Amino acid sequence: MNIKNRLKSAVKLTGENLKSGIQKHPDRSLQIPWNFAQVGVVIFPVIPILGALGIFLGLIGTYKQKTSEILRCPVNRGFAILSVLLIITAVFANNRIEAFLGLGNFLPFFIFFATFNRLIQTPTQLRQLSWIIVISSIPVIFLGLGQQFLGWSGIVQLQPVFGWVLEPKGNPPGRMASVFMYANILACYLTIVFILALGLWIEGRRMKEEGR
C-alpha cells in the first residue's frame, strides 16, 4: 500500500471513529455531556476558553445525571476528604493567598476525575478521545512549524480570545512553542500525542493482521 492509500485509509478510519463515538454513548442519558466533552477536547488546544467551556458543560451534565453514583464512589470520597484537608492546610499556611491559588493545581483535577470516570465507561470511548487528541494536535504542530521556520507571530489583540499568542521563532528563541507559553510544555504535549498515536497505529496494524 503506497503513502497515498495509507493516508486515505487513515482519514477514513478517523472519520468512522469520530462518527461512531459522537453518535452513541453506552448510557443514553450521558449522550449530550459526551458530545460536549468531545467537542471541548477538540477545540481546547487552539481555543482553550471554548474548549474548557465544552469540557465544563460535559462535566456539569454528567454530574447532574449521575450525582448519586459519583457521591457513593469510595475513591471519590477519598478525594473529597483529601480536598478538605488541603483547604484546611491552606487556611493555616503562612501565605494564604498563594496556598489557595495552589489549590487550583489539585482540586479541579479531583473534580474532573470524579465526574469523568462516570462519563467514560468503555475502551471505545478512550480510543475515541485518543483519536480526538491526536487529530487536534495537527493545527498545533502546523502553527509551531510556521512559528519556527516562517517567523509567524500572533495578533496580540486576539490573545484574550484565543488565550495565546505566537512568539516569532518560539519561546525561548530558537525552540518551537506553538500555542503554548514555553517550548517544554509543547514537548510534554507532543509526547502524549506521540504515545497515543503510536498506540492507535499498533492497534490498527494488529487488527488488520488479525483480519487477514
mmCIF file of C-alpha atoms in Angstrom:
data_model
loop_
_atom_site.group_PDB
_atom_site.id
_atom_site.type_symbol
_atom_site.label_atom_id
_atom_site.label_comp_id
_atom_site.label_asym_id
_atom_site.label_seq_id
_atom_site.Cartn_x
_atom_site.Cartn_y
_atom_site.Cartn_z
ATOM 1 C CA MET A 1 0.000 0.000 0.000
ATOM 2 C CA ASN A 2 1.515 3.352 -1.034
ATOM 3 C CA ILE A 3 1.565 6.501 1.075
ATOM 4 C CA LYS A 4 -1.475 7.997 -0.673
ATOM 5 C CA ASN A 5 -3.626 4.955 0.023
ATOM 6 C CA ARG A 6 -2.394 4.807 3.605
ATOM 7 C CA LEU A 7 -3.387 8.441 4.091
ATOM 8 C CA LYS A 8 -6.849 7.823 2.627
ATOM 9 C CA SER A 9 -7.276 4.789 4.856
ATOM 10 C CA ALA A 10 -6.219 6.754 7.939
ATOM 11 C CA VAL A 11 -8.622 9.608 7.135
ATOM 12 C CA LYS A 12 -11.479 7.164 6.550
ATOM 13 C CA LEU A 13 -10.759 5.303 9.790
ATOM 14 C CA THR A 14 -10.554 8.590 11.679
ATOM 15 C CA GLY A 15 -13.905 9.702 10.282
ATOM 16 C CA GLU A 16 -15.523 6.409 11.221
ATOM 17 C CA ASN A 17 -14.118 6.601 14.752
ATOM 18 C CA LEU A 18 -15.302 10.161 15.248
ATOM 19 C CA LYS A 19 -18.717 9.437 13.767
ATOM 20 C CA SER A 20 -19.297 6.309 15.820
ATOM 21 C CA GLY A 21 -18.166 7.981 19.021
ATOM 22 C CA ILE A 22 -20.354 11.039 18.595
ATOM 23 C CA GLN A 23 -23.460 9.101 17.610
ATOM 24 C CA LYS A 24 -23.672 6.694 20.522
ATOM 25 C CA HIS A 25 -22.852 6.533 24.222
ATOM 26 C CA PRO A 26 -23.401 3.354 26.298
ATOM 27 C CA ASP A 27 -25.707 5.375 28.551
ATOM 28 C CA ARG A 28 -28.299 7.407 26.656
ATOM 29 C CA SER A 29 -28.632 9.917 29.471
ATOM 30 C CA LEU A 30 -24.969 10.881 29.015
ATOM 31 C CA GLN A 31 -25.055 11.404 25.243
ATOM 32 C CA ILE A 32 -25.214 15.206 25.388
ATOM 33 C CA PRO A 33 -22.465 15.553 28.043
ATOM 34 C CA TRP A 34 -20.333 13.138 25.991
ATOM 35 C CA ASN A 35 -20.814 15.296 22.884
ATOM 36 C CA PHE A 36 -19.852 18.434 24.792
ATOM 37 C CA ALA A 37 -16.761 16.723 26.190
ATOM 38 C CA GLN A 38 -15.592 15.578 22.753
ATOM 39 C CA VAL A 39 -16.066 18.998 21.172
ATOM 40 C CA GLY A 40 -14.278 20.588 24.114
ATOM 41 C CA VAL A 41 -11.268 18.292 23.744
ATOM 42 C CA VAL A 42 -11.104 19.048 20.000
ATOM 43 C CA ILE A 43 -11.152 22.821 20.466
ATOM 44 C CA PHE A 44 -9.121 23.098 23.662
ATOM 45 C CA PRO A 45 -5.563 23.151 22.191
ATOM 46 C CA VAL A 46 -6.360 26.031 19.815
ATOM 47 C CA ILE A 47 -9.089 27.938 21.680
ATOM 48 C CA PRO A 48 -8.735 26.977 25.361
ATOM 49 C CA ILE A 49 -11.636 29.148 26.537
ATOM 50 C CA LEU A 50 -14.216 27.455 24.294
ATOM 51 C CA GLY A 51 -12.629 24.046 24.824
ATOM 52 C CA ALA A 52 -12.791 24.444 28.586
ATOM 53 C CA LEU A 53 -16.428 25.509 28.260
ATOM 54 C CA GLY A 54 -17.276 22.332 26.353
ATOM 55 C CA ILE A 55 -15.481 20.153 28.899
ATOM 56 C CA PHE A 56 -17.181 22.044 31.742
ATOM 57 C CA LEU A 57 -20.625 21.520 30.199
ATOM 58 C CA GLY A 58 -19.820 17.830 29.836
ATOM 59 C CA LEU A 59 -18.787 17.741 33.475
ATOM 60 C CA ILE A 60 -21.934 19.522 34.684
ATOM 61 C CA GLY A 61 -24.193 17.327 32.556
ATOM 62 C CA THR A 62 -22.555 14.159 33.842
ATOM 63 C CA TYR A 63 -22.777 15.273 37.471
ATOM 64 C CA LYS A 64 -26.443 16.163 37.037
ATOM 65 C CA GLN A 65 -27.256 12.710 35.645
ATOM 66 C CA LYS A 66 -25.002 10.631 37.923
ATOM 67 C CA THR A 67 -24.864 12.578 41.185
ATOM 68 C CA SER A 68 -25.686 9.654 43.466
ATOM 69 C CA GLU A 69 -23.197 7.302 41.788
ATOM 70 C CA ILE A 70 -20.428 9.894 41.949
ATOM 71 C CA LEU A 71 -21.034 10.606 45.633
ATOM 72 C CA ARG A 72 -21.184 6.905 46.557
ATOM 73 C CA CYS A 73 -17.881 6.013 44.917
ATOM 74 C CA PRO A 74 -15.241 5.262 47.638
ATOM 75 C CA VAL A 75 -12.433 6.747 45.552
ATOM 76 C CA ASN A 76 -14.341 9.996 45.119
ATOM 77 C CA ARG A 77 -14.986 10.143 48.859
ATOM 78 C CA GLY A 78 -11.253 9.800 49.361
ATOM 79 C CA PHE A 79 -10.667 12.732 47.019
ATOM 80 C CA ALA A 80 -13.291 14.739 48.940
ATOM 81 C CA ILE A 81 -11.521 14.092 52.255
ATOM 82 C CA LEU A 82 -8.165 14.977 50.709
ATOM 83 C CA SER A 83 -9.652 18.196 49.309
ATOM 84 C CA VAL A 84 -10.949 19.216 52.738
ATOM 85 C CA LEU A 85 -7.536 18.535 54.277
ATOM 86 C CA LEU A 86 -5.829 20.615 51.586
ATOM 87 C CA ILE A 87 -8.227 23.507 52.209
ATOM 88 C CA ILE A 88 -7.579 23.319 55.965
ATOM 89 C CA THR A 89 -3.839 23.318 55.286
ATOM 90 C CA ALA A 90 -4.222 26.398 53.074
ATOM 91 C CA VAL A 91 -6.154 28.208 55.830
ATOM 92 C CA PHE A 92 -3.244 27.805 58.250
ATOM 93 C CA ALA A 93 -0.491 28.476 55.691
ATOM 94 C CA ASN A 94 1.939 31.358 56.183
ATOM 95 C CA ASN A 95 0.959 32.795 52.811
ATOM 96 C CA ARG A 96 -2.742 32.047 52.460
ATOM 97 C CA ILE A 97 -3.183 33.708 49.084
ATOM 98 C CA GLU A 98 -0.503 31.599 47.421
ATOM 99 C CA ALA A 99 -1.732 28.496 49.234
ATOM 100 C CA PHE A 100 -5.295 28.921 47.971
ATOM 101 C CA LEU A 101 -4.050 29.695 44.472
ATOM 102 C CA GLY A 102 -2.020 26.497 44.657
ATOM 103 C CA LEU A 103 -5.200 24.512 45.276
ATOM 104 C CA GLY A 104 -6.021 25.228 41.653
ATOM 105 C CA ASN A 105 -3.367 22.670 40.733
ATOM 106 C CA PHE A 106 -5.280 19.915 42.530
ATOM 107 C CA LEU A 107 -8.990 20.486 43.192
ATOM 108 C CA PRO A 108 -10.167 20.947 39.571
ATOM 109 C CA PHE A 109 -8.472 17.688 38.597
ATOM 110 C CA PHE A 110 -10.079 15.842 41.515
ATOM 111 C CA ILE A 111 -13.486 17.064 40.327
ATOM 112 C CA PHE A 112 -12.631 16.209 36.728
ATOM 113 C CA PHE A 113 -11.603 12.666 37.642
ATOM 114 C CA ALA A 114 -14.592 12.073 39.919
ATOM 115 C CA THR A 115 -17.037 13.105 37.204
ATOM 116 C CA PHE A 116 -15.449 11.847 34.023
ATOM 117 C CA ASN A 117 -14.834 8.343 35.313
ATOM 118 C CA ARG A 118 -18.642 8.043 35.057
ATOM 119 C CA LEU A 119 -18.779 9.640 31.625
ATOM 120 C CA ILE A 120 -16.029 7.476 30.116
ATOM 121 C CA GLN A 121 -17.170 3.887 30.582
ATOM 122 C CA THR A 122 -15.702 1.823 27.734
ATOM 123 C CA PRO A 123 -12.386 1.267 25.907
ATOM 124 C CA THR A 124 -14.126 2.505 22.753
ATOM 125 C CA GLN A 125 -14.594 5.911 24.354
ATOM 126 C CA LEU A 126 -10.946 6.018 25.411
ATOM 127 C CA ARG A 127 -9.972 5.164 21.857
ATOM 128 C CA GLN A 128 -12.243 7.922 20.592
ATOM 129 C CA LEU A 129 -10.657 10.504 22.876
ATOM 130 C CA SER A 130 -7.219 9.329 21.772
ATOM 131 C CA TRP A 131 -8.160 9.937 18.141
ATOM 132 C CA ILE A 132 -9.516 13.371 19.012
ATOM 133 C CA ILE A 133 -6.352 14.368 20.877
ATOM 134 C CA VAL A 134 -4.141 13.188 18.023
ATOM 135 C CA ILE A 135 -6.215 14.958 15.357
ATOM 136 C CA SER A 136 -6.476 18.212 17.322
ATOM 137 C CA SER A 137 -2.670 18.312 17.594
ATOM 138 C CA ILE A 138 -2.339 18.862 13.824
ATOM 139 C CA PRO A 139 -3.092 22.631 13.893
ATOM 140 C CA VAL A 140 -0.829 22.979 16.939
ATOM 141 C CA ILE A 141 2.049 21.391 15.025
ATOM 142 C CA PHE A 142 1.244 23.434 11.911
ATOM 143 C CA LEU A 143 1.319 26.705 13.861
ATOM 144 C CA GLY A 144 4.543 25.662 15.560
ATOM 145 C CA LEU A 145 6.279 24.947 12.252
ATOM 146 C CA GLY A 146 5.139 28.309 10.905
ATOM 147 C CA GLN A 147 6.388 29.990 14.055
ATOM 148 C CA GLN A 148 9.766 28.291 13.892
ATOM 149 C CA PHE A 149 10.593 28.381 10.188
ATOM 150 C CA LEU A 150 8.459 31.213 8.775
ATOM 151 C CA GLY A 151 8.603 33.602 11.710
ATOM 152 C CA TRP A 152 4.860 33.651 12.255
ATOM 153 C CA SER A 153 3.599 35.813 15.087
ATOM 154 C CA GLY A 154 0.185 36.103 16.659
ATOM 155 C CA ILE A 155 -2.108 39.108 16.886
ATOM 156 C CA VAL A 156 -1.745 40.448 20.401
ATOM 157 C CA GLN A 157 -5.256 41.935 20.350
ATOM 158 C CA LEU A 158 -6.719 38.447 19.872
ATOM 159 C CA GLN A 159 -4.897 36.939 22.849
ATOM 160 C CA PRO A 160 -7.930 37.344 25.164
ATOM 161 C CA VAL A 161 -9.991 35.362 22.623
ATOM 162 C CA PHE A 162 -7.580 32.542 21.841
ATOM 163 C CA GLY A 163 -5.718 32.509 25.155
ATOM 164 C CA TRP A 164 -2.307 32.503 23.451
ATOM 165 C CA VAL A 165 -0.164 34.468 21.023
ATOM 166 C CA LEU A 166 2.602 33.149 18.770
ATOM 167 C CA GLU A 167 6.086 34.374 19.593
ATOM 168 C CA PRO A 168 8.274 34.627 16.459
ATOM 169 C CA LYS A 169 10.942 31.887 16.499
ATOM 170 C CA GLY A 170 9.447 30.369 19.644
ATOM 171 C CA ASN A 171 9.987 30.763 23.357
ATOM 172 C CA PRO A 172 12.840 30.654 24.201
ATOM 173 C CA PRO A 173 14.013 31.872 20.773
ATOM 174 C CA GLY A 174 15.023 29.004 18.536
ATOM 175 C CA ARG A 175 12.735 26.453 20.213
ATOM 176 C CA MET A 176 9.214 25.826 18.961
ATOM 177 C CA ALA A 177 6.483 26.622 21.496
ATOM 178 C CA SER A 178 3.462 26.938 19.167
ATOM 179 C CA VAL A 179 0.319 27.866 21.132
ATOM 180 C CA PHE A 180 1.991 27.157 24.474
ATOM 181 C CA MET A 181 3.869 29.596 26.673
ATOM 182 C CA TYR A 182 7.125 27.650 26.634
ATOM 183 C CA ALA A 183 8.830 25.013 24.498
ATOM 184 C CA ASN A 184 8.944 22.455 27.321
ATOM 185 C CA ILE A 185 5.149 22.496 27.644
ATOM 186 C CA LEU A 186 4.806 21.804 23.919
ATOM 187 C CA ALA A 187 7.305 18.957 24.259
ATOM 188 C CA CYS A 188 5.224 17.352 27.028
ATOM 189 C CA TYR A 189 2.052 17.772 24.977
ATOM 190 C CA LEU A 190 3.585 16.235 21.856
ATOM 191 C CA THR A 191 4.989 13.351 23.899
ATOM 192 C CA ILE A 192 1.451 12.466 24.988
ATOM 193 C CA VAL A 193 0.193 12.832 21.411
ATOM 194 C CA PHE A 194 3.010 10.649 20.076
ATOM 195 C CA ILE A 195 2.295 7.884 22.590
ATOM 196 C CA LEU A 196 -1.422 7.903 21.766
ATOM 197 C CA ALA A 197 -0.760 7.961 18.016
ATOM 198 C CA LEU A 198 1.706 5.100 18.333
ATOM 199 C CA GLY A 199 -0.807 3.065 20.321
ATOM 200 C CA LEU A 200 -3.554 3.681 17.763
ATOM 201 C CA TRP A 201 -1.212 2.725 14.926
ATOM 202 C CA ILE A 202 -0.150 -0.503 16.655
ATOM 203 C CA GLU A 203 -3.775 -1.367 17.397
ATOM 204 C CA GLY A 204 -4.817 -0.689 13.808
ATOM 205 C CA ARG A 205 -1.964 -2.780 12.451
ATOM 206 C CA ARG A 206 -2.806 -5.641 14.816
ATOM 207 C CA MET A 207 -6.490 -5.566 13.877
ATOM 208 C CA LYS A 208 -5.557 -5.582 10.213
ATOM 209 C CA GLU A 209 -3.302 -8.615 10.666
ATOM 210 C CA GLU A 210 -5.975 -10.473 12.634
ATOM 211 C CA GLY A 211 -8.494 -9.734 9.899
ATOM 212 C CA ARG A 212 -6.411 -11.480 7.241
#
